[in-house]
Amino acid sequence: MSLPIRAPRGVKDIIPPDAIRFEKIFEDTTGILETGGFQKILLPLFESATLFSRSIGGATDIVEKEMYTFEDKGGDLFALRPEGTASLLRAAIEHHLVDPGKIVRLSYGGPMFRHERPQAGRLRQFHQIGAEILGPLTPSDDVDLISLIHRMAVSFSIPSWRLLLNNMGCSVCRPSYREALVLYLSQHEQSLCPTCRHRTKVNPLRVLDCKTPSCQNILETVPRITDFLCPKSQSHFEQVKSELDSLDIPYTLSHQLVRGLDYYTETTFEFVSDALGAQSTWAAGGRYDGLCQELGGPDIPGFGFAAGVERLWLLREKAGTLPVVASPPVWMTVFPLMTEARPSALKLIRNLRENSIPTTGFFGSVKIKSAFRQAEREGSRFIAFIGEDELRSETVLIKDLKTGEQTSYPIKEFSFIAQNIRKTILPA
Ligand SMILES: [Zn+2]
Ligand SMILES: [Zn+2]
């Protein structure tokens, strides 16, 4: 016997009946986005590796350490997508969906891949649902999309959620903040963790994300981006805050919130929940005003977010709002008692299915007990027997496993059988 092959580390199978629930979570979340006018776009699972280094940033953890890159047989370098925004923008530009004069709203969902240390709520293949608005945006568009995510928090009863908010400045004011930050960090270089010493040189903003206690100490008195905002960024920030206030959406200002991606400008936000433990973020995003142009498109702003489906699952499980799976998945198991009855059984099965009765066949045994066991495993309400007598009289004997009642039907009266079955399962 050979050793069984297991799924790769950090990769999870989603088995029945969870798989249906998982899809339902996708539908629920996408449904909320549809009420905001977002149209679905289906994107490839892999892209040119350059797409991500150019958009997310070459000196970010994602691109430096976490991306699954591979060379294909033609020698081109590809990467499994670590996130959706870059792919979505690439596709929107390629298909001329973006236009400086109009606003487009697109949503996506599916697996993403990052080589991280697996832990609760963090997998190497995980799932995200995201949405992006592209076009001539105002700060109100930021608030409008945040308000849709807020609706998710409310309608899924996400426990103890909080909205963290920051403004990261723009291409005008960010450089002066960066300068002040680098100066401050170099003054404290000795106390920084080795990673942050490296980050100070290549991507100083990422130091703000460090969870190491020694770095945390230094970060207590770190210069704040919001003290460096230019008048335009300042007014953007004020407008976002006051419009959130007008919608009664509470938020906490978090000046260290920079997100792990280089492309953000102005508004950044995270929805967190204390019910999740260390990986507390369940939805996050922000504004990216230069990204479209950076990827070869027109110079238009974008605003977007992504939500973690596994985390939404955990939170909805805690809240008791996981989608209910419709049961039973199978209504009828057809059991031919002998080989000669199999053609009639197959015909009955096909016709019941055509009449919307979920039906399976059980062909491999002559033991009635095994047929009952199989029907039970599949959650069938009925067993249909076709034996010698039934073959001769062109009938089928159907037993209701719940009531024990047995009824004989003319085997060719498919729609009559289906009608009666449906009446029993779905009483008016
Ligand atoms: Zn600015
Ligand atoms: Zn550090």
Tab-separated table of C-alpha atoms and ligand atoms in Angstrom:
chain	number	residue	atom	x	y	z
A	1	MET	CA	0.000	0.000	0.000
A	2	SER	CA	1.395	3.412	-0.875
A	3	LEU	CA	1.378	6.402	1.445
A	4	PRO	CA	-1.619	8.684	0.971
A	5	ILE	CA	-0.917	12.090	-0.543
A	6	ARG	CA	-2.116	14.963	1.611
A	7	ALA	CA	-3.167	18.488	0.660
A	8	PRO	CA	-0.285	21.014	0.752
A	9	ARG	CA	0.304	22.842	4.049
A	10	GLY	CA	-2.024	25.817	4.488
A	11	VAL	CA	-4.421	24.552	1.832
A	12	LYS	CA	-7.839	23.405	2.928
A	13	ASP	CA	-10.392	21.147	1.300
A	14	ILE	CA	-13.937	22.342	1.805
A	15	ILE	CA	-16.011	19.196	2.034
A	16	PRO	CA	-19.804	18.664	2.025
A	17	PRO	CA	-21.977	20.122	3.383
A	18	ASP	CA	-19.586	23.040	4.084
A	19	ALA	CA	-18.875	23.576	0.385
A	20	ILE	CA	-22.472	24.675	-0.270
A	21	ARG	CA	-22.351	26.987	2.746
A	22	PHE	CA	-19.094	28.433	1.492
A	23	GLU	CA	-20.669	29.203	-1.867
A	24	LYS	CA	-23.672	30.683	-0.100
A	25	ILE	CA	-21.366	33.055	1.795
A	26	PHE	CA	-20.014	34.126	-1.587
A	27	GLU	CA	-23.551	34.697	-2.861
A	28	ASP	CA	-24.672	36.635	0.223
A	29	THR	CA	-21.659	38.926	0.076
A	30	THR	CA	-21.816	39.422	-3.696
A	31	GLY	CA	-25.564	40.049	-3.312
A	32	ILE	CA	-24.856	43.036	-1.068
A	33	LEU	CA	-22.362	44.353	-3.630
A	34	GLU	CA	-24.976	43.956	-6.370
A	35	THR	CA	-27.297	46.271	-4.465
A	36	GLY	CA	-24.513	48.829	-4.915
A	37	GLY	CA	-24.401	48.349	-8.690
A	38	PHE	CA	-21.220	46.245	-8.800
A	39	GLN	CA	-20.874	43.907	-11.761
A	40	LYS	CA	-18.987	40.644	-11.482
A	41	ILE	CA	-15.750	40.094	-13.366
A	42	LEU	CA	-14.004	36.696	-13.551
A	43	LEU	CA	-10.227	36.964	-13.426
A	44	PRO	CA	-7.424	34.435	-14.053
A	45	LEU	CA	-5.708	32.698	-11.151
A	46	PHE	CA	-2.238	33.551	-12.438
A	47	GLU	CA	-0.723	36.605	-14.041
A	48	SER	CA	2.677	37.896	-15.138
A	49	ALA	CA	4.746	38.249	-11.965
A	50	THR	CA	5.600	41.811	-13.048
A	51	LEU	CA	1.968	42.866	-12.615
A	52	PHE	CA	2.229	42.379	-8.854
A	53	SER	CA	5.719	43.806	-8.353
A	54	ARG	CA	4.653	46.922	-10.272
A	55	SER	CA	1.357	47.397	-8.434
A	56	ILE	CA	1.733	45.995	-4.904
A	57	GLY	CA	5.360	47.137	-4.781
A	58	GLY	CA	8.665	45.263	-5.093
A	59	ALA	CA	9.658	45.918	-1.475
A	60	THR	CA	6.472	44.624	0.173
A	61	ASP	CA	6.252	41.364	2.113
A	62	ILE	CA	3.768	40.004	-0.412
A	63	VAL	CA	6.097	40.398	-3.379
A	64	GLU	CA	9.393	39.819	-1.528
A	65	LYS	CA	8.418	36.715	0.415
A	66	GLU	CA	4.889	35.479	-0.059
A	67	MET	CA	4.203	35.191	-3.759
A	68	TYR	CA	4.023	31.807	-5.484
A	69	THR	CA	6.026	32.493	-8.637
A	70	PHE	CA	6.897	29.986	-11.310
A	71	GLU	CA	8.514	29.879	-14.702
A	72	ASP	CA	6.403	28.187	-17.343
A	73	LYS	CA	7.736	25.983	-20.132
A	74	GLY	CA	8.214	29.043	-22.342
A	75	GLY	CA	10.486	30.653	-19.742
A	76	ASP	CA	8.008	33.408	-18.733
A	77	LEU	CA	7.695	34.286	-15.058
A	78	PHE	CA	4.190	34.047	-13.623
A	79	ALA	CA	2.667	34.333	-10.159
A	80	LEU	CA	-0.432	32.860	-8.566
A	81	ARG	CA	-2.469	35.939	-7.713
A	82	PRO	CA	-1.843	37.085	-4.111
A	83	GLU	CA	-4.749	39.575	-4.287
A	84	GLY	CA	-7.372	40.771	-6.742
A	85	THR	CA	-7.006	44.526	-7.278
A	86	ALA	CA	-3.980	44.356	-9.592
A	87	SER	CA	-5.623	41.688	-11.797
A	88	LEU	CA	-8.878	43.598	-11.914
A	89	LEU	CA	-7.143	46.792	-12.986
A	90	ARG	CA	-5.067	44.949	-15.556
A	91	ALA	CA	-8.252	43.457	-17.032
A	92	ALA	CA	-10.209	46.728	-16.860
A	93	ILE	CA	-7.435	48.528	-18.760
A	94	GLU	CA	-6.961	45.683	-21.267
A	95	HIS	CA	-10.666	45.622	-22.140
A	96	HIS	CA	-11.080	49.413	-22.135
A	97	LEU	CA	-13.586	49.307	-19.287
A	98	VAL	CA	-11.966	52.331	-17.662
A	99	ASP	CA	-12.519	55.797	-19.016
A	100	PRO	CA	-11.676	59.134	-17.380
A	101	GLY	CA	-15.268	60.300	-17.966
A	102	LYS	CA	-17.210	57.447	-16.370
A	103	ILE	CA	-17.430	55.431	-13.194
A	104	VAL	CA	-17.219	51.625	-13.335
A	105	ARG	CA	-18.016	49.309	-10.444
A	106	LEU	CA	-16.605	45.789	-10.600
A	107	SER	CA	-16.549	42.931	-8.120
A	108	TYR	CA	-14.555	39.705	-8.053
A	109	GLY	CA	-14.097	36.689	-5.841
A	110	GLY	CA	-12.123	33.493	-5.556
A	111	PRO	CA	-8.937	31.930	-4.248
A	112	MET	CA	-5.777	33.950	-3.601
A	113	PHE	CA	-2.348	32.518	-2.799
A	114	ARG	CA	0.300	33.645	-0.344
A	115	HIS	CA	3.158	31.663	1.137
A	116	GLU	CA	2.626	32.673	4.772
A	117	ARG	CA	2.945	30.769	8.015
A	118	PRO	CA	-0.419	28.997	8.319
A	119	GLN	CA	-2.405	29.788	11.475
A	120	ALA	CA	-6.009	30.242	12.553
A	121	GLY	CA	-7.722	32.394	9.934
A	122	ARG	CA	-4.658	32.421	7.676
A	123	LEU	CA	-4.213	29.945	4.858
A	124	ARG	CA	-1.884	29.752	1.867
A	125	GLN	CA	-4.846	29.358	-0.436
A	126	PHE	CA	-7.577	31.605	0.908
A	127	HIS	CA	-10.625	33.234	-0.604
A	128	GLN	CA	-11.512	36.850	-1.053
A	129	ILE	CA	-14.442	38.831	-2.348
A	130	GLY	CA	-13.613	42.322	-3.432
A	131	ALA	CA	-14.943	45.320	-5.286
A	132	GLU	CA	-13.409	48.324	-6.984
A	133	ILE	CA	-14.808	51.662	-8.171
A	134	LEU	CA	-12.801	53.302	-10.931
A	135	GLY	CA	-13.358	56.723	-12.447
A	136	PRO	CA	-13.630	60.383	-11.456
A	137	LEU	CA	-14.141	59.682	-7.732
A	138	THR	CA	-14.885	61.976	-4.813
A	139	PRO	CA	-14.354	61.241	-1.102
A	140	SER	CA	-18.081	60.388	-1.003
A	141	ASP	CA	-17.380	57.356	-3.205
A	142	ASP	CA	-14.957	56.108	-0.509
A	143	VAL	CA	-17.705	56.508	2.076
A	144	ASP	CA	-20.324	54.923	-0.156
A	145	LEU	CA	-18.343	51.690	-0.554
A	146	ILE	CA	-17.422	51.617	3.150
A	147	SER	CA	-21.142	51.906	3.835
A	148	LEU	CA	-21.786	48.732	1.772
A	149	ILE	CA	-19.233	46.834	3.869
A	150	HIS	CA	-20.902	48.262	6.942
A	151	ARG	CA	-24.114	46.660	5.673
A	152	MET	CA	-22.314	43.313	5.598
A	153	ALA	CA	-21.270	43.783	9.215
A	154	VAL	CA	-24.854	44.505	10.166
A	155	SER	CA	-26.681	41.929	8.072
A	156	PHE	CA	-24.265	39.089	8.975
A	157	SER	CA	-24.283	40.197	12.657
A	158	ILE	CA	-20.457	40.325	12.698
A	159	PRO	CA	-19.570	40.251	16.417
A	160	SER	CA	-17.719	43.227	17.977
A	161	TRP	CA	-16.643	44.790	14.690
A	162	ARG	CA	-14.763	48.065	14.479
A	163	LEU	CA	-13.853	50.261	11.523
A	164	LEU	CA	-10.273	51.565	11.594
A	165	LEU	CA	-9.637	54.620	9.442
A	166	ASN	CA	-6.610	56.528	8.235
A	167	ASN	CA	-5.464	58.792	5.432
A	168	MET	CA	-2.087	58.000	3.894
A	169	GLY	CA	-1.682	61.257	2.012
A	170	CYS	CA	-1.004	61.659	-1.685
A	171	SER	CA	1.965	61.950	-4.000
A	172	VAL	CA	2.329	65.577	-2.882
A	173	CYS	CA	2.440	65.127	0.909
A	174	ARG	CA	3.587	61.512	1.339
A	175	PRO	CA	7.275	62.209	0.421
A	176	SER	CA	7.677	64.734	3.248
A	177	TYR	CA	6.122	62.310	5.715
A	178	ARG	CA	8.345	59.541	4.446
A	179	GLU	CA	11.367	61.785	4.994
A	180	ALA	CA	10.327	62.574	8.582
A	181	LEU	CA	9.624	58.904	9.225
A	182	VAL	CA	12.997	57.744	7.904
A	183	LEU	CA	14.742	60.406	10.016
A	184	TYR	CA	12.893	59.258	13.141
A	185	LEU	CA	13.498	55.568	12.443
A	186	SER	CA	17.214	56.059	11.778
A	187	GLN	CA	17.502	57.862	15.127
A	188	HIS	CA	16.122	54.696	16.753
A	189	GLU	CA	17.806	52.206	14.447
A	190	GLN	CA	19.484	50.312	17.310
A	191	SER	CA	16.157	49.332	18.859
A	192	LEU	CA	14.448	48.290	15.626
A	193	CYS	CA	14.033	44.616	14.758
A	194	PRO	CA	16.300	43.418	11.887
A	195	THR	CA	13.354	43.330	9.460
A	196	CYS	CA	12.474	46.939	10.219
A	197	ARG	CA	16.093	48.042	9.836
A	198	HIS	CA	15.842	46.665	6.300
A	199	ARG	CA	12.385	48.182	5.820
A	200	THR	CA	13.633	51.639	6.866
A	201	LYS	CA	15.801	51.602	3.758
A	202	VAL	CA	13.410	50.049	1.224
A	203	ASN	CA	9.858	50.675	2.456
A	204	PRO	CA	9.768	52.655	5.713
A	205	LEU	CA	5.968	52.849	5.898
A	206	ARG	CA	5.864	49.102	6.464
A	207	VAL	CA	7.617	49.581	9.825
A	208	LEU	CA	4.326	51.034	11.092
A	209	ASP	CA	2.829	47.553	10.727
A	210	CYS	CA	5.485	45.761	12.839
A	211	LYS	CA	4.163	43.792	15.802
A	212	THR	CA	7.579	43.214	17.467
A	213	PRO	CA	7.488	44.666	21.030
A	214	SER	CA	10.742	46.645	20.594
A	215	CYS	CA	9.394	48.261	17.409
A	216	GLN	CA	6.007	48.836	19.039
A	217	ASN	CA	7.764	50.903	21.734
A	218	ILE	CA	9.425	53.115	19.157
A	219	LEU	CA	6.169	53.461	17.239
A	220	GLU	CA	4.457	55.038	20.229
A	221	THR	CA	6.083	58.382	19.432
A	222	VAL	CA	6.449	57.981	15.679
A	223	PRO	CA	5.478	60.987	13.500
A	224	ARG	CA	1.887	60.749	12.298
A	225	ILE	CA	0.987	60.866	8.621
A	226	THR	CA	-2.103	62.906	9.428
A	227	ASP	CA	0.146	65.741	10.700
A	228	PHE	CA	1.761	65.955	7.265
A	229	LEU	CA	-1.308	65.979	5.022
A	230	CYS	CA	-1.446	68.632	2.291
A	231	PRO	CA	-4.647	70.758	2.154
A	232	LYS	CA	-6.204	68.461	-0.495
A	233	SER	CA	-5.560	65.280	1.499
A	234	GLN	CA	-6.629	67.009	4.702
A	235	SER	CA	-9.962	68.007	3.201
A	236	HIS	CA	-10.396	64.501	1.721
A	237	PHE	CA	-9.894	63.036	5.192
A	238	GLU	CA	-12.272	65.526	6.841
A	239	GLN	CA	-14.978	64.851	4.266
A	240	VAL	CA	-14.716	61.078	4.692
A	241	LYS	CA	-14.957	61.417	8.478
A	242	SER	CA	-17.905	63.780	8.474
A	243	GLU	CA	-19.843	61.738	5.904
A	244	LEU	CA	-19.274	58.564	7.927
A	245	ASP	CA	-20.612	60.520	10.908
A	246	SER	CA	-23.690	61.508	8.919
A	247	LEU	CA	-24.334	57.816	8.154
A	248	ASP	CA	-23.852	56.944	11.850
A	249	ILE	CA	-21.024	54.577	10.958
A	250	PRO	CA	-18.612	54.606	13.911
A	251	TYR	CA	-14.856	54.516	13.246
A	252	THR	CA	-11.585	54.658	15.137
A	253	LEU	CA	-8.697	56.711	13.752
A	254	SER	CA	-5.621	54.559	13.367
A	255	HIS	CA	-2.590	56.506	12.168
A	256	GLN	CA	-0.486	53.369	11.835
A	257	LEU	CA	-2.887	51.812	9.370
A	258	VAL	CA	-0.859	51.676	6.159
A	259	ARG	CA	-1.885	48.275	4.751
A	260	GLY	CA	0.729	45.954	3.249
A	261	LEU	CA	0.524	47.319	-0.268
A	262	ASP	CA	2.307	50.250	-1.861
A	263	TYR	CA	-0.479	51.480	-4.092
A	264	TYR	CA	-2.701	53.097	-1.481
A	265	THR	CA	-3.174	56.867	-1.310
A	266	GLU	CA	-5.564	58.937	0.834
A	267	THR	CA	-8.232	56.820	2.589
A	268	THR	CA	-7.236	53.434	4.005
A	269	PHE	CA	-9.476	51.372	6.249
A	270	GLU	CA	-9.891	48.016	7.917
A	271	PHE	CA	-12.908	46.322	9.399
A	272	VAL	CA	-11.678	44.219	12.320
A	273	SER	CA	-13.332	42.003	14.896
A	274	ASP	CA	-11.962	41.068	18.301
A	275	ALA	CA	-13.710	37.711	17.891
A	276	LEU	CA	-11.038	36.687	15.361
A	277	GLY	CA	-7.933	36.730	17.574
A	278	ALA	CA	-4.627	37.833	16.054
A	279	GLN	CA	-5.844	37.859	12.435
A	280	SER	CA	-8.589	40.315	13.249
A	281	THR	CA	-9.130	41.986	9.853
A	282	TRP	CA	-12.095	40.696	7.869
A	283	ALA	CA	-12.353	43.406	5.238
A	284	ALA	CA	-9.913	46.108	4.219
A	285	GLY	CA	-9.034	48.462	1.441
A	286	GLY	CA	-8.521	52.012	0.388
A	287	ARG	CA	-7.934	54.565	-2.310
A	288	TYR	CA	-5.302	54.092	-5.027
A	289	ASP	CA	-5.051	57.173	-7.175
A	290	GLY	CA	-1.918	56.354	-9.162
A	291	LEU	CA	-2.332	52.639	-9.772
A	292	CYS	CA	-4.311	52.719	-12.997
A	293	GLN	CA	-1.731	54.938	-14.652
A	294	GLU	CA	1.111	52.878	-13.161
A	295	LEU	CA	-0.316	49.842	-14.967
A	296	GLY	CA	-0.488	51.632	-18.310
A	297	GLY	CA	-4.093	52.893	-18.122
A	298	PRO	CA	-5.567	56.383	-17.969
A	299	ASP	CA	-4.863	58.580	-14.948
A	300	ILE	CA	-7.989	57.850	-12.912
A	301	PRO	CA	-8.488	57.162	-9.216
A	302	GLY	CA	-9.742	53.904	-7.771
A	303	PHE	CA	-11.180	52.793	-4.473
A	304	GLY	CA	-11.676	49.221	-3.402
A	305	PHE	CA	-11.690	46.580	-0.731
A	306	ALA	CA	-11.427	42.850	-0.213
A	307	ALA	CA	-13.090	40.683	2.416
A	308	GLY	CA	-11.694	37.352	3.620
A	309	VAL	CA	-14.244	34.603	3.062
A	310	GLU	CA	-12.746	32.199	5.634
A	311	ARG	CA	-12.865	35.000	8.211
A	312	LEU	CA	-16.435	35.891	7.302
A	313	TRP	CA	-17.217	32.212	7.841
A	314	LEU	CA	-15.606	32.184	11.315
A	315	LEU	CA	-17.435	35.363	12.307
A	316	ARG	CA	-20.797	34.237	10.992
A	317	GLU	CA	-20.292	30.895	12.739
A	318	LYS	CA	-19.724	32.750	16.026
A	319	ALA	CA	-22.750	34.948	15.369
A	320	GLY	CA	-24.914	31.953	14.428
A	321	THR	CA	-25.631	33.484	11.009
A	322	LEU	CA	-23.994	30.835	8.814
A	323	PRO	CA	-26.203	30.102	5.807
A	324	VAL	CA	-28.609	27.213	6.318
A	325	VAL	CA	-28.020	24.372	3.888
A	326	ALA	CA	-31.168	23.110	2.201
A	327	SER	CA	-31.760	19.454	2.961
A	328	PRO	CA	-32.214	16.739	1.981
A	329	PRO	CA	-30.001	17.010	-1.113
A	330	VAL	CA	-31.427	13.743	-2.489
A	331	TRP	CA	-35.139	12.946	-2.376
A	332	MET	CA	-35.246	9.497	-3.910
A	333	THR	CA	-33.006	6.431	-4.153
A	334	VAL	CA	-33.965	3.949	-6.870
A	335	PHE	CA	-33.087	0.322	-6.115
A	336	PRO	CA	-33.376	-2.354	-8.803
A	337	LEU	CA	-33.468	-5.707	-7.028
A	338	MET	CA	-31.897	-7.573	-9.944
A	339	THR	CA	-29.785	-6.931	-13.027
A	340	GLU	CA	-32.796	-7.152	-15.387
A	341	ALA	CA	-34.475	-4.252	-13.551
A	342	ARG	CA	-31.566	-1.875	-14.075
A	343	PRO	CA	-32.677	-0.476	-17.473
A	344	SER	CA	-36.092	0.438	-16.026
A	345	ALA	CA	-34.373	1.911	-12.952
A	346	LEU	CA	-32.081	4.058	-15.083
A	347	LYS	CA	-35.045	5.309	-17.102
A	348	LEU	CA	-36.998	6.150	-13.947
A	349	ILE	CA	-34.004	7.983	-12.447
A	350	ARG	CA	-33.471	10.068	-15.563
A	351	ASN	CA	-37.130	11.002	-15.806
A	352	LEU	CA	-37.496	11.894	-12.140
A	353	ARG	CA	-34.474	14.189	-12.433
A	354	GLU	CA	-36.013	15.796	-15.518
A	355	ASN	CA	-39.073	16.387	-13.315
A	356	SER	CA	-36.826	18.137	-10.731
A	357	ILE	CA	-36.763	15.288	-8.210
A	358	PRO	CA	-33.147	14.844	-7.002
A	359	THR	CA	-32.628	11.107	-7.452
A	360	THR	CA	-29.811	8.566	-7.115
A	361	GLY	CA	-29.528	4.918	-8.107
A	362	PHE	CA	-28.253	2.052	-6.006
A	363	PHE	CA	-27.111	-0.737	-8.312
A	364	GLY	CA	-24.302	-2.575	-6.597
A	365	SER	CA	-26.141	-4.835	-4.170
A	366	VAL	CA	-29.147	-7.126	-3.909
A	367	LYS	CA	-29.467	-6.617	-0.164
A	368	ILE	CA	-32.425	-4.479	0.798
A	369	LYS	CA	-30.663	-3.548	4.020
A	370	SER	CA	-27.737	-2.015	2.102
A	371	ALA	CA	-30.174	-0.030	-0.015
A	372	PHE	CA	-31.824	1.379	3.102
A	373	ARG	CA	-28.437	2.278	4.528
A	374	GLN	CA	-27.392	4.037	1.313
A	375	ALA	CA	-30.667	5.969	1.172
A	376	GLU	CA	-30.153	7.056	4.757
A	377	ARG	CA	-26.581	8.199	4.055
A	378	GLU	CA	-27.796	10.337	1.175
A	379	GLY	CA	-30.665	11.731	3.160
A	380	SER	CA	-33.279	10.314	0.779
A	381	ARG	CA	-36.873	10.510	1.851
A	382	PHE	CA	-38.000	7.706	-0.523
A	383	ILE	CA	-36.764	4.378	-1.850
A	384	ALA	CA	-38.153	3.084	-5.147
A	385	PHE	CA	-37.999	-0.687	-5.564
A	386	ILE	CA	-38.099	-2.448	-8.908
A	387	GLY	CA	-38.169	-6.242	-8.511
A	388	GLU	CA	-39.533	-9.170	-10.427
A	389	ASP	CA	-43.207	-8.355	-9.715
A	390	GLU	CA	-42.779	-4.702	-10.587
A	391	LEU	CA	-41.053	-5.551	-13.867
A	392	ARG	CA	-43.914	-7.838	-14.836
A	393	SER	CA	-46.653	-5.335	-13.927
A	394	GLU	CA	-44.651	-2.286	-15.168
A	395	THR	CA	-44.890	-0.649	-11.765
A	396	VAL	CA	-42.557	0.711	-9.125
A	397	LEU	CA	-43.000	0.410	-5.378
A	398	ILE	CA	-42.103	3.609	-3.551
A	399	LYS	CA	-41.589	3.629	0.185
A	400	ASP	CA	-41.717	6.823	2.244
A	401	LEU	CA	-38.919	6.315	4.783
A	402	LYS	CA	-40.414	8.857	7.136
A	403	THR	CA	-43.973	7.516	7.355
A	404	GLY	CA	-43.302	3.913	6.290
A	405	GLU	CA	-46.096	4.239	3.746
A	406	GLN	CA	-45.704	2.219	0.514
A	407	THR	CA	-47.348	3.141	-2.786
A	408	SER	CA	-47.293	1.377	-6.117
A	409	TYR	CA	-47.163	3.552	-9.247
A	410	PRO	CA	-47.283	2.766	-12.962
A	411	ILE	CA	-43.565	3.095	-13.720
A	412	LYS	CA	-44.068	5.179	-16.873
A	413	GLU	CA	-46.159	7.845	-15.154
A	414	PHE	CA	-43.056	9.874	-14.375
A	415	SER	CA	-44.671	13.258	-13.934
A	416	PHE	CA	-47.482	11.803	-11.814
A	417	ILE	CA	-44.883	10.169	-9.522
A	418	ALA	CA	-42.878	13.383	-9.388
A	419	GLN	CA	-45.982	15.408	-8.566
A	420	ASN	CA	-46.855	13.131	-5.637
A	421	ILE	CA	-43.308	13.091	-4.317
A	422	ARG	CA	-43.113	16.871	-4.483
A	423	LYS	CA	-46.416	17.185	-2.643
A	424	THR	CA	-45.094	15.040	0.207
A	425	ILE	CA	-41.738	16.794	0.494
A	426	LEU	CA	-42.989	20.355	-0.012
A	427	PRO	CA	-46.481	20.456	1.512
A	428	ALA	CA	-48.451	23.479	0.342
B	1	ZN	ZN	-1.667	65.119	-0.048
B	2	ZN	ZN	9.982	45.607	13.510
